[in-house]
Amino acid sequence: MADDFKKTTIKNFLIFVTAPTLLGTFGLYVAAYMVLIWASASIDSTEAAREAHRTEHIISELRTGIAREQESVTIWGDAVKMLHMPDGEERSAWLDANLGGWMHSYFGHDAAYILSPTNTPIFASFKGERQAPAAYKLVETSAQPLVNKLRKALLSGDEGGISDGMRSPGASDFVRVDGHPAFLSVKPIVPETGDLKAAGESYLHVALRFVDGDMLQTLAHEHALGEMRFSPSPTPLPGESNLSLMTEQGDLLGYLFWEPYKPGAAFLKSIEWLLFLTGVIFFVVVTTLLAAIYYRLIATRNSEERIRASRLRDPLTQLPNRLGFRKLLDETLADGASEQGFGLVYVGLDRFKQVNDALGPEMGDHVLREAAARIGRLTRNLGTLSRVGGDEFAFIMKGAKTPTCETLARKVVEVLGERFDVGDSHACVSGSVGVVMVSSDDQSRSELGRKAGIALHAAKAAGGARVAVFGHHMDNLIHDRLEVERALRTALADKQQFTVVYQPKYEAKTHQITGVEALVRWQHPARGPISPAVFIPIAEETGLINDLGHYVLTTACQTAAKWPLAKVAVNVSAVQLKEASFAASVAEVLSLTQLAPGKLELELTETAWLDDSGDTSSNLGELRELGVKIALDDFGTGFSSLGRLRESHVDRIKIDQSFVRGIGQSDRDEAIVRAIVDLAKANRLEITAEGVETTVQSEFLYDIGCDELQGYLFSRPIVAEKVEALLASGTDRTASITPFQE
């Protein structure tokens, strides 16, 4: 009878409770999945439209970019002079090296032609190889309307084309050459004065770049577009986006097709495992809840166990979390492991925040999971690895001695130094390790954690990718840092302990002073002078850099407003640039001090320039509109790209002194400096070399085209009164002035 009752209960439970509940659960899961599919499709559609608009803008910019690239050789007195020389091998070779092959090797132009004032081809180059002038026939039909248009503009004195960064008129359009779409641009070859009066006597430079082929692959790579192709047919492949190529007369040349980026689909794909896991968990949970109605006591006990376990585990890496690690450490101490001694190892990822900000949280999560896997492989047979913080891990080595722990720590540093890859993206981080050797005297979990954290901080402070074993001297270092921070807060209350000094900058050719760079110095009443290398990082970490930076900016502008100098440079921290009100505060300082915006140059590092988080981009845009100059400091030590440099509004780059120091000693450093100068000149940027200490360095930098020099060869940082004395003396160097004592 009891068995029949049990069977009936089970049957009714399955029919009236289990089946409807499971069907309803499945329906909700399917509905939620369909909503995700619809949302991802909507996101993909919006992104495709935005990408198409961006691609159209990029293609337009490429056409004007070819004309700007031509101007690097068409506005050149030497070119005009050479073209008026008698025809011969010397002239042909010069034209090939400067107006033909160089345009192909440096800018990627496919062909270059030069037309005489009578529109007769006198030079031709294709794919970097010199050809007979008759090769112009390839583009003559397409180029003739543009040549006629430009000749007409030159004869009429029309300078309408001189705008948007163009210094000479020109004519350009999309054309079809030998069955391929191409950009074609025509520019007059004129001297640097831009004299266009003798229009009938101007030689013309014709530049050709095919749109399909390598250019499409480069375009797709530089602007993160899918694989691109050109076709005269308007029929796309499934899923492709397209853009029609039209001439200025409205003629259709064909279509560009590419695989659009689908963030919605990518996101959906990236969480497929999570959706599946969620569905499974949801099904298991529902089943468990149903069973709980029938087996309440057992289900309740299992549920409590699962909740307890989840509280001790990190969901991203599936490692024990901070709470779980504390439990493991308490158990280790309770087992008497400290009697035999053991090692407590803390691992922290270096530069993880920059990776997370630059590449996104998805890449950051991947780095954390991969880092956990790499460390886990090293510690698999030694104990349990835990994740105790955002980018920090911890591990206990029972019975280990100091050399053993240090050996493991170095292996951890080594594996974390390898590149992290996910899809087409990669990140380079490193790991720092802090080690505490635990003895029978150490029984407090919190004290052990504090010491391990101090050791880890010491490893990071030493530059990262290092191992530090806790010693009692580290307590003193931490205490000293806190004392400096407290002293800094006190000093910023009245600013009396700070002095702004100025290091002059000199023209490379004449050694005449052109401007100064403002630098802050701190004279503590008890500690004496404190190095900027010590207090500036502390100011940035604590946010005090905003107050300190405003003081330096105000003092420098107020002082420089009285000097007959072209500019004053002030360093700006990445922390300041992220503040929404930074540009407005600069404008307020300029108004208060009556310093012309064009005389202020803000120097920022490549890291700050590349950081798009916060309000950095909007601040830089507002400062440019205000007329303030922007300089990239320590250029060559960061991660700047040529594309970003050409697109950004930067006025000057400063060559880092680490490269300047090698001039006269290292061919490699000299080659790097020369390449940086060529890059700056190609992008019409001013160049300053810092850290110049020898005449050999000075002469080399002048010879390769550096505009401005700064360093101890000319002057150390000096106080404002000595700058005034320097300006009053009219001398070109500060040899007669005692340098400011650092």
XYZ file of C-alpha atoms in Angstrom:
742
model
C 0.000 0.000 0.000
C 2.817 2.353 0.861
C 4.561 1.444 -2.397
C 1.398 2.193 -4.408
C 1.011 5.538 -2.654
C 4.630 6.349 -3.388
C 4.245 5.406 -7.051
C 1.074 7.503 -7.361
C 2.746 10.480 -5.710
C 5.717 10.240 -8.036
C 3.443 9.915 -11.100
C 1.314 12.907 -10.112
C 4.429 14.917 -9.307
C 5.902 14.159 -12.723
C 2.657 14.921 -14.600
C 1.354 17.983 -12.751
C 4.524 19.617 -11.436
C 7.710 18.412 -13.085
C 6.588 18.365 -16.727
C 4.877 21.832 -16.762
C 7.754 23.384 -14.832
C 10.433 21.969 -17.124
C 8.481 22.957 -20.260
C 7.971 26.482 -18.928
C 11.634 26.734 -18.009
C 12.668 25.605 -21.475
C 10.277 28.139 -23.047
C 11.742 30.975 -20.981
C 15.264 29.913 -21.913
C 14.411 29.846 -25.631
C 12.664 33.235 -25.389
C 15.680 34.769 -23.637
C 17.992 33.298 -26.276
C 15.854 34.745 -29.085
C 15.958 38.168 -27.413
C 19.751 37.936 -27.319
C 19.850 37.011 -30.997
C 17.568 39.957 -31.868
C 19.621 42.366 -29.755
C 22.919 41.196 -31.269
C 21.478 41.525 -34.780
C 20.350 45.096 -34.009
C 23.785 45.958 -32.654
C 25.447 44.449 -35.739
C 23.152 46.439 -38.041
C 23.948 49.705 -36.259
C 27.674 48.928 -36.261
C 27.599 48.065 -39.984
C 26.016 51.434 -40.802
C 28.554 53.272 -38.649
C 31.406 51.300 -40.198
C 30.196 52.089 -43.721
C 30.091 55.803 -42.882
C 33.579 55.592 -41.371
C 34.914 53.735 -44.410
C 33.493 56.384 -46.718
C 35.273 59.041 -44.659
C 38.529 57.023 -44.693
C 38.428 56.678 -48.500
C 37.855 60.420 -48.799
C 40.759 61.123 -46.453
C 43.005 58.792 -48.454
C 42.386 60.800 -51.599
C 43.340 64.068 -49.921
C 46.172 62.246 -48.183
C 47.805 61.378 -51.518
C 47.772 65.069 -52.454
C 49.330 65.996 -49.099
C 51.981 63.330 -49.595
C 52.782 64.776 -53.027
C 53.410 68.175 -51.471
C 56.396 66.736 -49.580
C 58.234 66.777 -52.944
C 56.240 69.123 -55.204
C 56.755 72.201 -53.014
C 60.533 72.077 -53.273
C 62.943 74.545 -54.784
C 65.448 71.770 -55.539
C 62.840 69.949 -57.630
C 62.076 73.099 -59.610
C 65.769 73.721 -60.139
C 66.432 70.128 -61.232
C 63.520 70.127 -63.695
C 64.960 73.203 -65.437
C 68.325 71.511 -65.889
C 69.171 69.949 -69.276
C 67.859 66.450 -69.731
C 70.360 63.765 -68.839
C 71.070 60.743 -66.669
C 71.860 62.894 -63.631
C 68.488 64.634 -63.796
C 66.596 61.379 -64.484
C 68.305 59.646 -61.582
C 67.513 62.563 -59.248
C 63.872 62.603 -60.310
C 63.626 58.860 -59.843
C 65.184 58.983 -56.379
C 63.086 61.901 -55.101
C 59.865 62.182 -57.127
C 59.455 58.627 -58.376
C 60.797 55.581 -56.558
C 60.813 57.330 -53.175
C 57.090 58.057 -53.408
C 56.525 54.336 -53.932
C 58.827 53.100 -51.181
C 57.797 55.671 -48.564
C 54.127 56.407 -49.288
C 53.173 53.339 -51.329
C 52.226 55.252 -54.501
C 52.024 52.847 -57.435
C 53.125 55.274 -60.150
C 54.480 58.798 -60.594
C 54.755 60.901 -63.752
C 56.108 64.382 -64.483
C 54.641 66.542 -67.236
C 56.417 69.479 -68.837
C 54.733 72.908 -69.096
C 53.395 71.705 -72.468
C 51.926 68.599 -70.782
C 54.514 66.361 -72.400
C 55.600 63.425 -70.177
C 59.301 63.687 -69.305
C 59.502 61.108 -66.525
C 57.660 57.957 -65.493
C 57.977 55.531 -62.587
C 55.826 52.450 -61.935
C 55.993 50.319 -58.771
C 59.271 52.086 -57.875
C 60.937 51.250 -61.214
C 61.874 53.995 -63.684
C 60.144 53.690 -67.068
C 60.194 55.500 -70.371
C 58.092 58.689 -70.390
C 55.813 57.012 -72.927
C 54.510 54.846 -70.055
C 52.347 57.868 -69.224
C 49.952 56.506 -71.881
C 48.656 54.169 -69.161
C 46.964 57.061 -67.339
C 46.877 59.822 -69.953
C 43.186 59.437 -70.772
C 42.195 59.550 -67.120
C 44.701 62.223 -66.159
C 44.056 64.706 -68.982
C 40.825 66.185 -67.511
C 42.589 66.690 -64.177
C 45.636 68.242 -65.896
C 43.405 70.627 -67.855
C 41.491 71.544 -64.713
C 44.681 72.309 -62.803
C 46.220 74.281 -65.702
C 43.085 76.374 -65.904
C 43.170 77.054 -62.157
C 46.849 78.000 -62.296
C 46.377 80.359 -65.241
C 43.446 82.087 -63.544
C 45.324 82.400 -60.247
C 42.619 80.379 -58.494
C 43.937 79.298 -55.068
C 40.712 77.662 -53.944
C 42.440 74.329 -53.477
C 44.831 75.720 -50.864
C 42.998 74.703 -47.683
C 42.585 71.873 -45.185
C 46.334 71.518 -44.833
C 47.075 71.947 -48.588
C 49.744 74.481 -49.537
C 49.287 74.356 -53.302
C 46.341 73.828 -55.673
C 45.751 70.474 -57.269
C 43.243 68.192 -58.909
C 42.359 64.620 -57.955
C 39.661 62.035 -58.605
C 38.815 58.359 -58.669
C 39.643 56.856 -62.057
C 39.877 53.458 -63.708
C 43.363 52.529 -64.931
C 43.984 49.305 -66.828
C 40.720 47.934 -65.462
C 41.562 48.794 -61.850
C 40.112 51.566 -59.639
C 42.669 54.116 -58.557
C 43.268 57.526 -56.977
C 44.837 60.006 -59.366
C 46.220 63.326 -58.123
C 47.951 66.141 -60.031
C 50.061 68.821 -58.314
C 52.263 71.651 -59.654
C 55.962 71.508 -58.797
C 56.712 74.892 -57.222
C 59.326 76.391 -54.891
C 58.779 76.665 -51.148
C 57.599 80.261 -51.627
C 54.467 78.855 -53.295
C 54.807 81.265 -56.256
C 52.110 80.227 -58.754
C 52.362 83.228 -61.093
C 54.327 81.446 -63.826
C 51.558 78.880 -64.253
C 52.327 78.128 -67.856
C 55.884 77.204 -66.916
C 55.006 74.839 -64.073
C 55.885 71.177 -64.282
C 53.165 68.867 -63.022
C 53.521 65.788 -60.812
C 50.960 63.028 -61.380
C 50.566 60.433 -58.596
C 48.685 57.158 -59.012
C 47.639 54.688 -56.355
C 45.483 51.677 -57.070
C 42.582 51.203 -54.703
C 42.413 47.427 -54.966
C 45.167 44.960 -54.080
C 47.684 45.782 -51.345
C 46.099 49.112 -50.530
C 42.828 47.449 -49.540
C 44.637 45.005 -47.272
C 46.588 47.869 -45.664
C 43.396 49.888 -45.275
C 41.606 46.958 -43.659
C 44.500 46.297 -41.300
C 45.091 49.909 -40.194
C 41.396 50.644 -39.583
C 40.354 47.268 -38.169
C 38.068 46.409 -41.065
C 37.336 42.925 -42.344
C 38.970 41.548 -45.474
C 38.278 43.993 -48.341
C 37.907 43.488 -52.079
C 36.895 45.532 -55.133
C 34.346 44.463 -57.717
C 32.575 46.232 -60.582
C 29.511 44.175 -59.713
C 27.118 45.457 -57.037
C 26.346 41.929 -55.815
C 27.931 41.274 -52.379
C 28.759 37.958 -50.855
C 26.522 36.918 -47.936
C 27.040 39.228 -44.980
C 29.313 41.739 -46.761
C 29.067 45.536 -46.454
C 29.711 47.662 -49.516
C 30.586 51.190 -50.583
C 30.269 52.564 -54.103
C 33.230 54.437 -55.601
C 32.092 57.509 -57.539
C 34.070 60.044 -59.535
C 33.537 63.766 -59.043
C 31.349 63.711 -62.170
C 29.141 61.084 -60.555
C 30.343 58.144 -62.652
C 30.310 54.781 -60.907
C 33.672 52.958 -60.874
C 32.636 49.945 -58.839
C 32.181 48.802 -55.278
C 34.292 48.083 -52.226
C 33.159 45.059 -50.256
C 34.316 43.979 -46.801
C 33.297 41.766 -43.971
C 31.758 44.077 -41.362
C 32.647 43.816 -37.720
C 29.760 42.224 -35.862
C 30.152 43.002 -32.179
C 26.757 41.517 -31.383
C 27.528 38.236 -33.083
C 31.032 38.214 -31.579
C 29.624 38.802 -28.122
C 26.988 36.138 -28.608
C 29.639 33.692 -29.768
C 31.905 34.567 -26.853
C 29.139 33.752 -24.358
C 27.808 30.643 -26.093
C 29.522 28.510 -23.500
C 28.105 30.743 -20.780
C 24.599 30.519 -22.239
C 24.914 26.774 -22.477
C 26.282 26.604 -18.958
C 23.520 28.924 -17.773
C 20.911 26.716 -19.399
C 22.391 23.630 -17.828
C 22.627 25.310 -14.439
C 19.096 26.643 -14.800
C 17.840 23.158 -15.647
C 19.774 21.632 -12.760
C 18.532 24.333 -10.380
C 14.924 23.845 -11.431
C 15.287 20.095 -11.170
C 16.872 20.474 -7.773
C 14.075 22.775 -6.624
C 11.498 20.287 -7.849
C 13.251 17.503 -6.049
C 13.413 19.713 -2.982
C 9.625 19.654 -2.760
C 9.833 15.913 -2.469
C 13.160 15.568 -0.685
C 13.290 18.783 1.310
C 15.871 17.887 3.877
C 18.387 16.422 1.415
C 17.965 19.230 -1.136
C 18.316 21.904 1.537
C 21.557 20.405 2.761
C 22.960 20.210 -0.794
C 21.904 23.794 -1.511
C 23.674 25.073 1.592
C 26.828 23.238 0.553
C 26.784 24.806 -2.918
C 26.288 28.296 -1.499
C 29.165 27.793 0.924
C 31.444 26.614 -1.874
C 30.550 29.537 -4.189
C 31.463 32.050 -1.491
C 34.988 30.655 -1.435
C 35.620 30.521 -5.190
C 36.411 33.140 -7.838
C 33.906 32.831 -10.736
C 36.340 34.033 -13.430
C 39.322 31.748 -12.782
C 37.528 29.109 -10.674
C 40.306 29.468 -8.112
C 39.733 30.005 -4.392
C 39.006 33.687 -3.809
C 40.359 35.908 -1.033
C 37.962 34.389 1.491
C 38.926 30.891 0.372
C 42.610 31.716 0.607
C 42.206 33.030 4.135
C 40.594 29.716 5.013
C 43.508 27.809 3.444
C 46.072 29.953 5.273
C 44.258 29.548 8.596
C 44.215 25.787 8.079
C 47.934 25.807 7.218
C 48.775 27.761 10.383
C 46.480 25.552 12.469
C 48.225 22.414 11.128
C 51.516 23.681 12.527
C 53.160 24.152 9.120
C 55.009 27.187 10.436
C 56.966 24.893 12.744
C 58.731 23.448 9.697
C 58.500 26.759 7.828
C 56.692 27.542 4.609
C 56.660 30.189 1.921
C 53.812 32.592 1.243
C 53.988 33.809 -2.380
C 52.033 36.806 -3.734
C 51.918 37.376 -7.509
C 50.723 40.629 -9.096
C 50.343 41.432 -12.802
C 52.198 44.545 -13.979
C 50.436 47.026 -16.327
C 47.198 45.034 -16.146
C 45.078 48.184 -15.765
C 46.554 49.665 -18.964
C 45.753 46.443 -20.852
C 42.230 46.352 -19.440
C 41.637 50.033 -20.337
C 43.186 49.821 -23.806
C 41.882 46.432 -25.001
C 38.709 46.115 -22.967
C 37.513 43.942 -20.059
C 37.101 40.881 -22.281
C 40.825 40.878 -23.051
C 41.515 41.637 -19.391
C 39.479 38.597 -18.314
C 41.352 36.454 -20.821
C 44.702 37.646 -19.426
C 43.584 36.811 -15.885
C 42.399 33.326 -16.858
C 45.555 32.618 -18.863
C 47.792 33.972 -16.068
C 46.021 31.707 -13.575
C 46.544 28.747 -15.919
C 50.257 29.477 -16.368
C 50.904 29.857 -12.653
C 48.724 26.829 -11.950
C 50.848 24.623 -14.207
C 53.932 25.568 -12.180
C 52.267 25.000 -8.800
C 50.019 22.045 -9.695
C 51.833 19.521 -7.489
C 52.813 21.936 -4.733
C 49.539 23.277 -3.380
C 46.454 25.368 -4.192
C 46.641 28.614 -6.139
C 44.172 31.375 -5.178
C 43.060 34.670 -6.669
C 43.145 37.197 -3.838
C 42.560 40.455 -5.742
C 41.770 41.980 -9.111
C 45.137 41.042 -10.645
C 46.775 39.311 -7.677
C 47.267 35.635 -6.886
C 48.611 33.828 -3.815
C 50.178 30.444 -3.138
C 51.437 28.531 -0.114
C 54.591 26.355 -0.361
C 54.703 24.067 2.655
C 58.108 22.966 3.915
C 59.939 25.124 1.339
C 63.114 27.071 1.974
C 64.005 30.508 0.597
C 65.980 29.274 -2.466
C 63.114 26.971 -3.474
C 60.542 29.761 -3.213
C 62.761 32.163 -5.121
C 63.304 29.601 -7.898
C 59.550 29.108 -8.268
C 58.990 32.870 -8.160
C 61.464 33.446 -11.001
C 59.706 30.799 -13.095
C 56.413 32.593 -12.464
C 57.968 35.885 -13.619
C 59.291 34.118 -16.717
C 55.977 32.562 -17.813
C 54.032 35.774 -17.154
C 56.492 37.677 -19.350
C 55.350 35.714 -22.407
C 52.813 37.387 -24.714
C 49.069 36.859 -24.127
C 47.121 36.241 -27.352
C 43.384 36.209 -27.989
C 42.178 36.311 -31.581
C 43.945 39.093 -33.459
C 44.791 40.978 -30.271
C 47.722 40.491 -27.974
C 48.887 41.994 -24.711
C 52.290 42.179 -23.069
C 52.171 42.220 -19.293
C 54.608 40.902 -16.755
C 54.448 39.608 -13.232
C 55.974 40.757 -9.970
C 56.338 38.362 -7.048
C 56.589 39.014 -3.325
C 57.730 36.205 -1.030
C 57.454 35.847 2.759
C 59.272 33.010 4.485
C 57.118 31.965 7.452
C 58.695 30.647 10.654
C 57.306 29.566 13.991
C 57.354 33.193 15.144
C 54.773 34.173 12.528
C 51.280 33.099 13.574
C 49.052 36.010 12.431
C 47.331 35.607 9.084
C 46.820 39.359 8.699
C 50.480 40.091 9.488
C 51.658 37.528 6.925
C 49.369 39.057 4.314
C 50.678 42.526 5.110
C 54.298 41.422 4.709
C 53.582 39.603 1.444
C 51.824 42.703 0.138
C 54.817 44.866 1.079
C 57.196 42.488 -0.716
C 54.982 42.522 -3.808
C 54.837 46.315 -3.732
C 58.639 46.433 -3.479
C 58.964 44.208 -6.562
C 56.598 46.454 -8.520
C 58.305 49.628 -7.305
C 61.623 48.275 -8.564
C 60.252 48.284 -12.092
C 58.147 45.115 -12.194
C 58.955 41.643 -13.534
C 61.006 41.077 -10.372
C 61.063 38.929 -7.253
C 61.302 40.476 -3.799
C 61.715 38.517 -0.549
C 60.350 40.340 2.485
C 62.912 41.897 4.783
C 62.411 44.225 7.705
C 63.943 47.089 5.710
C 60.814 47.012 3.531
C 58.692 48.137 6.462
C 60.900 51.207 6.654
C 60.446 51.905 2.943
C 56.654 51.758 3.224
C 56.751 53.978 6.279
C 59.001 56.447 4.453
C 56.619 56.576 1.475
C 53.681 57.342 3.783
C 55.747 60.079 5.399
C 56.504 61.601 1.986
C 52.805 61.490 1.095
C 51.842 63.232 4.339
C 54.590 65.821 3.832
C 53.407 66.395 0.260
C 49.849 67.082 1.406
C 51.156 69.541 3.970
C 53.452 71.256 1.450
C 50.639 71.700 -1.066
C 48.629 73.643 1.492
C 50.727 76.810 0.955
C 53.187 75.827 -1.844
C 56.050 77.607 -0.046
C 58.315 74.562 -0.221
C 58.055 74.311 -4.022
C 60.120 76.160 -6.603
C 59.571 76.236 -10.345
C 62.831 76.166 -12.304
C 63.346 76.467 -16.027
C 65.624 74.579 -18.396
C 66.322 76.639 -21.529
C 65.896 75.227 -25.026
C 68.123 76.319 -27.911
C 67.828 76.482 -31.672
C 70.023 73.736 -33.123
C 71.509 75.969 -35.817
C 72.235 79.249 -34.007
C 72.242 78.100 -30.354
C 69.921 81.004 -29.604
C 67.462 80.449 -26.763
C 63.964 79.639 -28.069
C 62.053 78.809 -24.919
C 62.132 77.091 -21.543
C 60.684 73.986 -19.906
C 59.169 74.488 -16.459
C 60.149 71.928 -13.808
C 59.105 71.714 -10.161
C 61.528 71.237 -7.261
C 60.638 70.466 -3.616
C 62.825 71.658 -0.736
C 61.513 70.019 2.459
C 62.442 71.911 5.640
C 63.643 68.735 7.386
C 64.424 66.232 4.627
C 66.039 68.737 2.281
C 65.557 68.398 -1.485
C 63.234 65.553 -2.528
C 63.654 64.198 -6.050
C 60.754 64.553 -8.510
C 61.277 60.852 -9.274
C 60.103 60.235 -5.695
C 57.237 62.663 -5.161
C 55.722 62.887 -8.684
C 54.627 59.189 -8.757
C 53.180 59.587 -5.257
C 51.328 62.715 -6.364
C 49.878 60.826 -9.354
C 48.810 57.819 -7.290
C 47.081 59.982 -4.663
C 45.509 62.528 -7.036
C 47.610 65.364 -5.582
C 49.132 65.891 -9.037
C 46.111 68.008 -10.021
C 46.842 70.609 -7.334
C 50.603 70.457 -7.897
C 50.254 70.624 -11.692
C 47.943 73.656 -11.471
C 50.508 75.438 -9.304
C 53.345 74.738 -11.768
C 51.212 75.782 -14.755
C 50.093 79.020 -13.114
C 53.604 79.935 -11.946
C 55.201 79.143 -15.308
C 52.611 81.094 -17.325
C 52.744 84.064 -14.961
C 56.541 84.177 -15.159
C 56.853 83.521 -18.907
C 54.348 86.249 -19.741
C 57.083 88.772 -18.850
C 59.787 87.138 -20.997
C 60.468 87.723 -24.723
C 60.413 83.994 -25.428
C 58.547 82.059 -28.095
C 57.207 79.478 -25.685
C 57.179 77.930 -22.242
C 56.713 74.154 -21.910
C 54.896 72.550 -18.970
C 54.657 68.825 -18.297
C 51.165 67.350 -17.931
C 50.302 64.073 -16.205
C 47.892 61.485 -17.605
C 45.922 61.912 -14.364
C 45.380 65.616 -15.122
C 44.251 64.928 -18.689
C 41.524 62.577 -17.430
C 39.898 65.390 -15.437
C 36.875 66.794 -17.276
C 37.726 70.380 -16.257
C 41.415 70.319 -17.202
C 41.145 72.224 -20.505
C 38.897 74.823 -18.855
C 41.414 75.299 -16.020
C 44.215 75.871 -18.563
C 42.102 78.498 -20.324
C 41.456 80.174 -16.958
C 45.193 80.259 -16.158
C 46.014 81.767 -19.567
C 43.368 84.439 -19.078
C 44.566 85.211 -15.547
C 48.270 85.439 -16.493
C 47.688 87.147 -19.881
C 49.948 84.595 -21.604
C 49.106 84.050 -25.271
C 47.847 80.463 -25.804
C 50.311 79.995 -28.673
C 53.237 80.504 -26.258
C 52.181 77.599 -24.038
C 53.332 74.087 -24.970
C 52.033 71.160 -22.931
C 54.315 68.126 -22.855
C 52.722 64.730 -22.341
C 54.056 61.203 -22.529
C 53.035 58.735 -25.230
C 51.188 56.701 -22.592
C 49.038 59.701 -21.658
C 48.522 60.585 -25.347
C 47.353 57.062 -26.245
C 45.063 56.740 -23.210
C 41.494 57.387 -24.403
C 39.924 56.751 -21.000
C 38.300 59.533 -19.047
C 38.169 62.925 -20.775
C 41.668 62.784 -22.312
C 40.563 63.076 -25.957
C 38.072 65.887 -25.357
C 40.627 67.833 -23.288
C 43.241 67.593 -26.047
C 40.695 68.735 -28.621
C 39.668 71.751 -26.530
C 43.307 72.689 -25.910
C 44.040 72.565 -29.641
C 41.041 74.814 -30.355
C 42.341 77.193 -27.709
C 45.668 77.456 -29.570
C 47.830 75.635 -27.031
C 50.668 73.573 -28.558
C 51.022 69.864 -27.818
C 54.372 68.018 -27.600
C 55.042 64.295 -27.147
C 57.722 63.856 -24.482
C 60.176 60.910 -24.367
C 59.204 59.938 -27.919
C 60.343 56.467 -28.951
C 59.881 54.834 -25.536
C 56.132 54.188 -25.827
C 53.839 52.540 -28.351
C 52.948 55.296 -30.860
C 51.897 54.207 -34.325
C 52.565 56.085 -37.560
C 48.863 56.151 -38.376
C 47.967 57.639 -35.005
C 50.772 60.219 -35.301
C 49.565 61.357 -38.730
C 45.951 61.643 -37.608
C 46.548 63.378 -34.273
C 47.011 67.079 -33.668
C 50.560 67.088 -32.308
C 52.958 69.968 -32.919
C 56.250 68.625 -31.631
C 57.985 65.428 -30.594
C 60.840 65.253 -28.096
C 63.435 62.552 -28.700
C 64.078 60.684 -25.471
C 67.509 61.213 -23.934
C 68.096 57.445 -23.801
C 68.552 57.541 -27.593
C 70.482 60.834 -27.600
C 72.924 59.416 -25.074
C 74.040 56.771 -27.590
C 74.982 59.256 -30.330
C 78.661 58.873 -31.135
C 78.723 55.507 -29.377
C 75.919 53.366 -30.842
C 75.058 53.067 -34.539
C 71.711 51.623 -33.488
C 70.764 54.680 -31.417
C 71.917 57.009 -34.204
C 69.744 55.122 -36.703
C 66.739 55.359 -34.353
C 67.229 59.113 -33.857
C 67.612 59.660 -37.596
C 64.418 57.657 -38.260
C 62.488 59.685 -35.668
C 63.631 62.960 -37.262
C 62.645 61.722 -40.748
C 59.271 60.637 -39.399
C 58.693 64.033 -37.790
C 59.720 65.932 -40.925
C 57.417 63.806 -43.088
C 54.550 64.741 -40.781
C 55.630 68.420 -40.556
C 56.340 68.219 -36.843
C 58.954 70.184 -34.905
C 61.688 68.116 -33.228
C 63.402 68.704 -29.889
C 66.218 66.490 -28.628
C 66.562 66.334 -24.842
C 69.525 65.227 -22.772
C 72.177 66.772 -25.067
C 75.454 66.674 -23.153
C 78.257 66.699 -25.764
C 79.183 68.708 -28.835
C 79.234 65.461 -30.838
C 75.561 64.948 -30.005
C 74.753 68.589 -30.775
C 76.445 68.556 -34.175
C 74.922 65.206 -35.178
C 71.411 66.363 -34.247
C 71.806 69.602 -36.182
C 73.157 67.768 -39.232
C 70.154 65.410 -39.454
C 67.633 68.247 -39.165
C 66.738 68.498 -35.478
C 65.145 71.906 -34.743
C 65.783 72.394 -31.051
C 68.239 71.144 -28.422
C 67.970 70.863 -24.652
C 70.420 69.471 -22.141
C 73.319 70.031 -19.776
C 75.631 70.971 -22.668
C 73.709 74.240 -22.811
C 72.131 74.671 -19.391
C 70.831 72.879 -16.337
C 67.437 73.932 -14.937
C 67.806 77.432 -13.464
C 65.625 79.722 -11.377
C 63.572 82.497 -12.980
C 66.006 85.252 -11.978
C 68.836 83.534 -13.831
C 66.650 83.101 -16.912
C 66.042 86.848 -16.824
C 69.783 87.447 -16.506
C 70.375 85.138 -19.448
C 67.855 86.988 -21.586
C 69.238 90.376 -20.544
C 72.806 89.367 -21.398
C 71.871 88.462 -24.961
C 74.250 85.492 -24.922
C 73.379 82.276 -26.657
C 74.425 79.929 -23.864
C 74.390 79.838 -20.076
C 78.098 79.072 -19.607
C 78.531 82.260 -17.609
C 75.605 81.502 -15.316
C 75.946 79.137 -12.387
C 73.434 76.316 -12.925
C 70.631 75.709 -10.477
C 71.894 73.194 -7.953
C 69.662 70.132 -8.058
